[in-house]
CSV table of C-alpha atoms in Angstrom, one decimal:
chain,number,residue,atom,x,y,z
A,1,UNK,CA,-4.3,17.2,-7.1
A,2,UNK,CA,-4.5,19.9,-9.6
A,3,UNK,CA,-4.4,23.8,-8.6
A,4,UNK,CA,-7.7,24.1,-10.7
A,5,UNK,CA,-9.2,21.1,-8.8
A,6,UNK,CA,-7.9,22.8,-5.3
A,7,UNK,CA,-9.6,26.2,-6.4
A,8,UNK,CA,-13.0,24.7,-6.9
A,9,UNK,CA,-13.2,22.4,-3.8
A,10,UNK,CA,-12.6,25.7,-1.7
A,11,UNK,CA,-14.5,28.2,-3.8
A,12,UNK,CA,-17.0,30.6,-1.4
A,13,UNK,CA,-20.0,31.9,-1.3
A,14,UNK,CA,-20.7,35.5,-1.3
A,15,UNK,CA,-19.9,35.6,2.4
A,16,UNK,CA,-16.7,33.8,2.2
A,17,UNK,CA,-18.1,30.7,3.1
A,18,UNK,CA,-17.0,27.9,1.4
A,19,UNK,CA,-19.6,26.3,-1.1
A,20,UNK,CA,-18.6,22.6,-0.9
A,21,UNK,CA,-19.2,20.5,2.8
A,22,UNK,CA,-17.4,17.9,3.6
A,23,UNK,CA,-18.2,14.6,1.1
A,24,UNK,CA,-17.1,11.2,0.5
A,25,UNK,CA,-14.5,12.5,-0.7
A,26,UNK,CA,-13.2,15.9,0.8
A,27,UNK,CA,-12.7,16.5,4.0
A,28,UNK,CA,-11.3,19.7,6.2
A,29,UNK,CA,-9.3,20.6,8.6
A,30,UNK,CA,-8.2,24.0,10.0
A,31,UNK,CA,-4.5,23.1,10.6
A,32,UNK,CA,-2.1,19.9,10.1
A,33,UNK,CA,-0.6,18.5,13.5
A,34,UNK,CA,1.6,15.0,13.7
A,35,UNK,CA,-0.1,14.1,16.7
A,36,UNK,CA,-3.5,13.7,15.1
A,37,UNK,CA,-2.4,10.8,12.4
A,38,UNK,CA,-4.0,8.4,13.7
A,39,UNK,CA,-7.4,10.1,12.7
A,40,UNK,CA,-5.9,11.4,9.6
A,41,UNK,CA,-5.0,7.3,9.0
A,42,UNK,CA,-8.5,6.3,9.6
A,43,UNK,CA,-9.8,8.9,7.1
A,44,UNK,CA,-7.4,8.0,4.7
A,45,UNK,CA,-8.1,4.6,4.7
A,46,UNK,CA,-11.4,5.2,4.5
A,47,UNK,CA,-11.0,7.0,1.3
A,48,UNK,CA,-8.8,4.2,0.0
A,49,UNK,CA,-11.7,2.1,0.8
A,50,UNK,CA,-14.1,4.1,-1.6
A,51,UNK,CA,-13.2,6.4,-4.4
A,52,UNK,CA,-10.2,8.1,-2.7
A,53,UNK,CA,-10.3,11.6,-1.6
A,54,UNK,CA,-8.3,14.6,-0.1
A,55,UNK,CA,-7.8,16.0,3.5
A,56,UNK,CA,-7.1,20.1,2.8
A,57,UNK,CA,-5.8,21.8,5.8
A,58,UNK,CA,-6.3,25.8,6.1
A,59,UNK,CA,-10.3,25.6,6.5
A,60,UNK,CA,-12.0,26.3,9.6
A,61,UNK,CA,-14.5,24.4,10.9
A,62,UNK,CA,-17.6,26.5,11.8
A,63,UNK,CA,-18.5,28.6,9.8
A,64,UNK,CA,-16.1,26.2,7.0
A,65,UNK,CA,-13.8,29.6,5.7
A,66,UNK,CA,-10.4,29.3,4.0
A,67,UNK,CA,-8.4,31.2,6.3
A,68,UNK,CA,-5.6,29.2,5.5
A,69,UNK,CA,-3.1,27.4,8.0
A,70,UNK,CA,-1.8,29.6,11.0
A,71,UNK,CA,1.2,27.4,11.5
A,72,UNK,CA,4.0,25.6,9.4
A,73,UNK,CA,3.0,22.1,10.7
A,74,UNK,CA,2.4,20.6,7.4
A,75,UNK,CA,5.4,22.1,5.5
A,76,UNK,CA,7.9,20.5,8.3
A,77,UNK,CA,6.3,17.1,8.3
A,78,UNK,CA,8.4,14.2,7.8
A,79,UNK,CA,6.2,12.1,4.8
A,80,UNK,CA,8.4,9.2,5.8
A,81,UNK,CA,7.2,9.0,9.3
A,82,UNK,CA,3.8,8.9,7.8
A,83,UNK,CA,3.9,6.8,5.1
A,84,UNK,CA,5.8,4.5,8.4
A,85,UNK,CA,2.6,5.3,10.1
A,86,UNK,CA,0.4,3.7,7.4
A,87,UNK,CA,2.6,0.9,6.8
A,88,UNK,CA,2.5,-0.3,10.3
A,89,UNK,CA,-1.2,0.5,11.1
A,90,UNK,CA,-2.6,-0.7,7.8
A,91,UNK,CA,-2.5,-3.1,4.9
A,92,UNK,CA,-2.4,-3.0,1.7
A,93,UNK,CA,-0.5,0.1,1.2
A,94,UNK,CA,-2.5,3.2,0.8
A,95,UNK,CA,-1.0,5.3,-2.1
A,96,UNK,CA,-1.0,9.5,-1.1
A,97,UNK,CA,0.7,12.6,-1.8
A,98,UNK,CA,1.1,15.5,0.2
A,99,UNK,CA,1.1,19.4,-1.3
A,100,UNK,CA,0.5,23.0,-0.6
A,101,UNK,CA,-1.2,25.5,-2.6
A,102,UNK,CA,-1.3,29.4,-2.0
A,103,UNK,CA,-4.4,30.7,-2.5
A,104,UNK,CA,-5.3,34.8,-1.9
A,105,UNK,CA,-2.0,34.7,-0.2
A,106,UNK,CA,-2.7,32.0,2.3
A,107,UNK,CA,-1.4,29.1,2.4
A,108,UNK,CA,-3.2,25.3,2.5
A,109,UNK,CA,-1.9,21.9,2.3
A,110,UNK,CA,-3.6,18.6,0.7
A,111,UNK,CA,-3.0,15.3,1.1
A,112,UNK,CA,-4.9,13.6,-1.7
A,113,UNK,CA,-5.6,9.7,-1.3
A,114,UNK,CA,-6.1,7.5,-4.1
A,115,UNK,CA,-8.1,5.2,-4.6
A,116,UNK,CA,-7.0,1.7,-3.2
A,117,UNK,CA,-6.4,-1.0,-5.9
A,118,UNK,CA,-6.4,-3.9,-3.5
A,119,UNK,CA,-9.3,-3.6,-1.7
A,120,UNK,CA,-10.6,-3.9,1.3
A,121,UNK,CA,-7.8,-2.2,3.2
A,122,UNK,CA,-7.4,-3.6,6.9
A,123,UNK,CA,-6.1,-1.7,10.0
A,124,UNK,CA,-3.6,-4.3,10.6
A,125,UNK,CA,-2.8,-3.0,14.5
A,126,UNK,CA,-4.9,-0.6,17.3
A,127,UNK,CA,-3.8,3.1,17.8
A,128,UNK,CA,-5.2,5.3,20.6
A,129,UNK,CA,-8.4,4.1,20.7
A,130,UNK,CA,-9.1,5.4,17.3
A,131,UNK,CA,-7.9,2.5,14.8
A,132,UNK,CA,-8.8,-0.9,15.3
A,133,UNK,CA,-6.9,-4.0,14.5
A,134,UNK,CA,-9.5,-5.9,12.0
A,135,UNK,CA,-11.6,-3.1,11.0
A,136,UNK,CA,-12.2,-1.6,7.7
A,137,UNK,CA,-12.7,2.3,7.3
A,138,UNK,CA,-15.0,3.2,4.3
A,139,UNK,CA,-16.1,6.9,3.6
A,140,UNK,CA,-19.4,8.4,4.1
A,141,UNK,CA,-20.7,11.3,3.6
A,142,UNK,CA,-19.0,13.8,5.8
A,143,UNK,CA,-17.4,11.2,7.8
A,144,UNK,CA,-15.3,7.8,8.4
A,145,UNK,CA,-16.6,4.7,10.0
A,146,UNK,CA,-16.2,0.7,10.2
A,147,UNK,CA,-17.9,-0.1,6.9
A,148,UNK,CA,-21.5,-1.7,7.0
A,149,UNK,CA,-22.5,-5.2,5.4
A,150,UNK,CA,-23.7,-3.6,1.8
A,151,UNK,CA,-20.5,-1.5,1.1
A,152,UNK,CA,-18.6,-4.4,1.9
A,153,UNK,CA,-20.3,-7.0,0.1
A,154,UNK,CA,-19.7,-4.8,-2.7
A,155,UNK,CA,-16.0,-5.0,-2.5
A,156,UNK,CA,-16.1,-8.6,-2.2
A,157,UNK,CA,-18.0,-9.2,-5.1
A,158,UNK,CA,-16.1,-6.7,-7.0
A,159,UNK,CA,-13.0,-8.5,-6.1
A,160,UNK,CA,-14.5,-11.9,-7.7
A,161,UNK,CA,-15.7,-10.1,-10.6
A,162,UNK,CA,-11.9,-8.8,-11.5
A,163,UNK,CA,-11.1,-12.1,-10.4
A,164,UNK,CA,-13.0,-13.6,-13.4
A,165,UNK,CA,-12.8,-11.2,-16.1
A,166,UNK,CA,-8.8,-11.8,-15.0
A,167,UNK,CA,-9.0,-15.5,-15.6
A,168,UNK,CA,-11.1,-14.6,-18.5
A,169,UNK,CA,-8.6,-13.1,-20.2
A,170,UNK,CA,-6.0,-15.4,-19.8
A,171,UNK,CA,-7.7,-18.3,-20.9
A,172,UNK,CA,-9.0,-16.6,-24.2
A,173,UNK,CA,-5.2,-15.5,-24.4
A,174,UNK,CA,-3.8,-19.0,-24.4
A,175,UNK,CA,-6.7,-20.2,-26.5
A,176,UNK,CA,-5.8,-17.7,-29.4
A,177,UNK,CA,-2.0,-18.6,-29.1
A,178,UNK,CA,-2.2,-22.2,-28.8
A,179,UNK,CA,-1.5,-24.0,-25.1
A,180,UNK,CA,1.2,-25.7,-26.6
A,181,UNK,CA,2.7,-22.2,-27.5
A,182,UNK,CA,2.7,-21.2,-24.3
A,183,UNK,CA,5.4,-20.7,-21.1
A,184,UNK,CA,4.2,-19.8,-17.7
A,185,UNK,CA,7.0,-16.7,-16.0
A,186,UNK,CA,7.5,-17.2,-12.6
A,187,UNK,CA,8.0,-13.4,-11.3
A,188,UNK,CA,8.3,-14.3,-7.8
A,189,UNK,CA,10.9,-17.3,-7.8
A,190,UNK,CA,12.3,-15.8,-11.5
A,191,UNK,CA,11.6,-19.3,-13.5
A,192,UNK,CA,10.3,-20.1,-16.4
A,193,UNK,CA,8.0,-23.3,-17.0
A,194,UNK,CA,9.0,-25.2,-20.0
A,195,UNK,CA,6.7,-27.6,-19.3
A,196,UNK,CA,9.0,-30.6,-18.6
A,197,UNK,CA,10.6,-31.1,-15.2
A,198,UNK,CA,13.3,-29.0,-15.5
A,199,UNK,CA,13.2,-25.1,-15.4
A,200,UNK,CA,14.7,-22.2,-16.9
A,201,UNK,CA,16.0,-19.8,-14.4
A,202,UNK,CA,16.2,-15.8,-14.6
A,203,UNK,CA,18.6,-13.8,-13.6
A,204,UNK,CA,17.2,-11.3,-10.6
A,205,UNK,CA,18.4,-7.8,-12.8
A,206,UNK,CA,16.5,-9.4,-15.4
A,207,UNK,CA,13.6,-9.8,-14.0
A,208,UNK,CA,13.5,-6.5,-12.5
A,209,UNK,CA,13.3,-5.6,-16.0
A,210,UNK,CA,10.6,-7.6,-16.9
A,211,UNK,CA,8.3,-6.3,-13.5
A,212,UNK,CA,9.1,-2.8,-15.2
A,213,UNK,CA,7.7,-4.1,-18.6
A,214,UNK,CA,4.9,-5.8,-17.2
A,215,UNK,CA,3.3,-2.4,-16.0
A,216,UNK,CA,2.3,-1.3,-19.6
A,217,UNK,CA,5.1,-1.2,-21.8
A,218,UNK,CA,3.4,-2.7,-24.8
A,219,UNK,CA,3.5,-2.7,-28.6
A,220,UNK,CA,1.4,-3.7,-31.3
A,221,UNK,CA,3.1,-6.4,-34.0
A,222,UNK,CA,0.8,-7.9,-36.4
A,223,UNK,CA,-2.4,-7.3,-34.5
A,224,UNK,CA,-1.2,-8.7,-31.1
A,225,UNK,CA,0.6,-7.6,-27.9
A,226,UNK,CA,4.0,-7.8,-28.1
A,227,UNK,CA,6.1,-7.0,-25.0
A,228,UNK,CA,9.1,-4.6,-25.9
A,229,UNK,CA,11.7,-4.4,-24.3
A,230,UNK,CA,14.0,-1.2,-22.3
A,231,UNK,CA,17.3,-0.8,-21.5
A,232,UNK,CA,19.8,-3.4,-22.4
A,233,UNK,CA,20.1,-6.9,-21.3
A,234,UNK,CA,23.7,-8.7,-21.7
A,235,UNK,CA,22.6,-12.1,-21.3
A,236,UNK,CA,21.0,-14.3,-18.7
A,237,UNK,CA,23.5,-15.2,-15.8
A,238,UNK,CA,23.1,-18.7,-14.0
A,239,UNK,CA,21.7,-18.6,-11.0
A,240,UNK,CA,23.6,-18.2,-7.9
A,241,UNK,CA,24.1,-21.3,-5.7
A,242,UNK,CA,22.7,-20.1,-2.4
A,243,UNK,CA,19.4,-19.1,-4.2
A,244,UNK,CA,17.0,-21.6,-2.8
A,245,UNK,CA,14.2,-20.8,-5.0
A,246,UNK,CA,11.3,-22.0,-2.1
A,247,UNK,CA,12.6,-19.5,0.5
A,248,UNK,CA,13.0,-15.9,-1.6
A,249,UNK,CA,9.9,-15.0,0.1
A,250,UNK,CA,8.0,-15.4,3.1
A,251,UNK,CA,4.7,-14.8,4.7
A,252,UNK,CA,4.7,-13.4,8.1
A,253,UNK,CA,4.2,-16.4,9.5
A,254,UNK,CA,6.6,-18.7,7.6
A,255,UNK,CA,9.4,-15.4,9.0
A,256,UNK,CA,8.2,-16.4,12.6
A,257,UNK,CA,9.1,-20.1,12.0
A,258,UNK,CA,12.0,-19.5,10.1
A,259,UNK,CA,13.4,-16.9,13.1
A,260,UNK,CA,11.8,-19.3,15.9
A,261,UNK,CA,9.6,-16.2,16.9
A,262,UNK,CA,5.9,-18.1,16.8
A,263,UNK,CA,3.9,-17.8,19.6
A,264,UNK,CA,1.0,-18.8,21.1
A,265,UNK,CA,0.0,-21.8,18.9
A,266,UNK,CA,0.5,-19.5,15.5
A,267,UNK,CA,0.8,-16.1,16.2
A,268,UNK,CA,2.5,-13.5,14.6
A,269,UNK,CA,2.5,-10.7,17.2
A,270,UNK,CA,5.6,-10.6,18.0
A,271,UNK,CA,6.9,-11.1,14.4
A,272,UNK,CA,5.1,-8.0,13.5
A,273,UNK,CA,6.1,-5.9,16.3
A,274,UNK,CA,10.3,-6.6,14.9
A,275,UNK,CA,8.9,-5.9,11.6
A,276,UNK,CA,7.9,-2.7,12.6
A,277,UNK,CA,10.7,-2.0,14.8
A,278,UNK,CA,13.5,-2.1,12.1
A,279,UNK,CA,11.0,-0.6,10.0
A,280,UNK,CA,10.6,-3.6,7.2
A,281,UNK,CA,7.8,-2.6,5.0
A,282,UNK,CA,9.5,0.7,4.1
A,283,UNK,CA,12.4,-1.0,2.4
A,284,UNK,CA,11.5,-2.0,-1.1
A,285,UNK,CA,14.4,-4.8,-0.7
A,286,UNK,CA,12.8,-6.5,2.3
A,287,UNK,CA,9.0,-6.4,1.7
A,288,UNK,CA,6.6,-6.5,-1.1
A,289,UNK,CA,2.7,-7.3,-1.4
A,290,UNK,CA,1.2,-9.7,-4.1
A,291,UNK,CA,-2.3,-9.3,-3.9
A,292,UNK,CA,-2.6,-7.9,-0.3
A,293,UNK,CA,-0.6,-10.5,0.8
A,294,UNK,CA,2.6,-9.4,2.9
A,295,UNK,CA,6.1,-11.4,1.5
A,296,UNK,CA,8.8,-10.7,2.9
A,297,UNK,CA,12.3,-11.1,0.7
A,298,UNK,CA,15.2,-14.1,1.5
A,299,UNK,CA,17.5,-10.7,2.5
A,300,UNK,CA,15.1,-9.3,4.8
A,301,UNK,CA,14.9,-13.1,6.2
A,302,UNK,CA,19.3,-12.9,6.2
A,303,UNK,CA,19.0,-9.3,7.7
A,304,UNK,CA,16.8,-10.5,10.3
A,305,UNK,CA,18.5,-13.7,11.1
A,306,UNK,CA,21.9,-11.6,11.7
A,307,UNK,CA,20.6,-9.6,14.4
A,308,UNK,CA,19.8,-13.1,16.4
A,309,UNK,CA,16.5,-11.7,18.4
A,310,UNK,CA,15.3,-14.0,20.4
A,311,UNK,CA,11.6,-14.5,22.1
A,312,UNK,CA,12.1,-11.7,25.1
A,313,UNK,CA,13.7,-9.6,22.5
A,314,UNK,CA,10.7,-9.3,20.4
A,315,UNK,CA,8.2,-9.4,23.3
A,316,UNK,CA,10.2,-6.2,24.5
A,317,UNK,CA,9.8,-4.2,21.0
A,318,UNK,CA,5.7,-5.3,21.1
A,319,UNK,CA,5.8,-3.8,24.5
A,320,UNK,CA,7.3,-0.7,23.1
A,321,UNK,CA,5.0,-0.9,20.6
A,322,UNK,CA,1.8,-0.8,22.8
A,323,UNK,CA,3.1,1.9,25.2
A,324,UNK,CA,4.1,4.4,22.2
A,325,UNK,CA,0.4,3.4,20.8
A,326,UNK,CA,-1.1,4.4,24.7
């Protein structure tokens, strides 16, 4: 958030009252405390869930005045612990940063949401009461709640419109190259289709590279897109023996199987309550998303494996789990 776009959200009346009430996209609190994420999580992901938004801390609640924050909460809190909050409680990842801004001397901090691009965004376990595995938060005006039919039946049919235009695209793509001018890049298992049985394989730094390019690096040649390359590449590498190109990633539930920790004719409980006990999702080498779906990489699977948990093992982190939740 910008300093200009803080000043105006908390600009005041001529009695020092602020002009702007809480929206579907703003809302405040009078001071920041780690024991309340759970509600700021629900509010967040509501946010997410519409337009995005900010929480600013330093404004009282009736009458709303910027009196700032009386404490220095916000300024010692750990952003890991809540971005491990988030992770753990909800999926996909919701993208926020936290700042403070000094204003007549006073200090307020702001954690400002974006927008989520993957939408909707699920509370993927219960907390206190106040998040609910299965729901979906979505932001109304002046406050956070499980999202009704019509909201959500927008998403949905926003989803299968990007869906088509995305197709769309492609197919006008390979019809103004030529099909037969075309390879298909694997970035998940690093091939390339040649369209013959065999397969050209990437090396991983290399395609590292080529996620980087694919967010936007792009120049025009002759009227069409031309990816261009950065940094320096030596040379494509052959592939590794032990790569076994089916297993570099996993669902939650392939993990279970692989790690023998499937319960309950399918479920992943306990497979989610080891993920969050050696804190998985917050290591970029161990977990990814692909469309809202959770993957899991081949070293989280080897990192896993080595520290041999078993079925009363994982049953005794989802009961620490449920009793730090209570």
């Amino acid at each position: 958030m910008t300093e200009k776009r803080f000043l105006g959200i908390i600009a005041t009346n001529n009695l020092g009252r602020l002009i702007h009430r809480e929206s579907c996209s703003i809302e405040y609190k009078e001071n920041f405390s780690l024991g309340s994420i759970n509600k700021y999580a629900k509010t967040m992901a509501a946010f997410a869930n519409r337009k995005g938004g900010a929480i600013i801390f330093g404004v009282t609640d009736s009458p709303r005045i910027p009196k700032g924050m009386s404490n220095d909460n916000f300024n010692k809190a750990d952003p890991e612990k809540i971005s491990n909050f988030l992770n753990q409680n909800f999926n996909p990842e919701i993208i926020w940063t936290m700042e403070q801004f000094e204003y007549q001397k006073k200090l307020f901090g702001v954690i400002t949401i974006s927008e989520a691009k993957y939408k909707p965004i699920i509370a993927s376990n219960n907390s206190q009461n106040i998040i609910k595995e299965g729901d979906i938060y979505y932001r109304y005006s002046g406050r956070s709640e499980r999202i009704k039919y019509s909201e959500l039946r927008k998403i949905l049919d926003n989803n299968k419109e990007k869906e088509r235009k995305f197709w769309t695209n492609h197919i006008e793509k390979i019809a103004s190259i030529g099909p037969e001018n075309i390879s298909l890049i694997d970035l998940k298992r690093g091939t390339i289709d040649i369209g013959s049985p065999e397969k050209l394989i990437i090396d991983r730094e290399i395609i590292k590279k080529i996620k980087f390019i694919k967010e936007g690096k792009f120049v025009e040649r002759d009227g069409a897109p031309t990816l261009k390359l950065i940094g320096d590449i030596d040379g494509v590498k052959t592939v590794a023996a032990d790569i076994d190109l089916e297993k570099d990633f996993f669902t939650t539930k392939e993990l279970a199987t692989e790690l023998n920790l499937l319960i309950d004719a399918g479920s992943t409980a306990y497979m989610t309550a080891v993920i969050n006990h050696y804190n998985i999702k917050t290591k970029p080498d161990f977990f990814k998303q692909n469309r809202g779906q959770n993957l899991y990489s081949r070293n989280c699977y080897l990192f896993l494996k080595s520290k041999n948990i078993d079925i009363k093992t994982a049953k005794k982190y989802a009961k620490k789990s449920t009793i730090k939740q209570y």
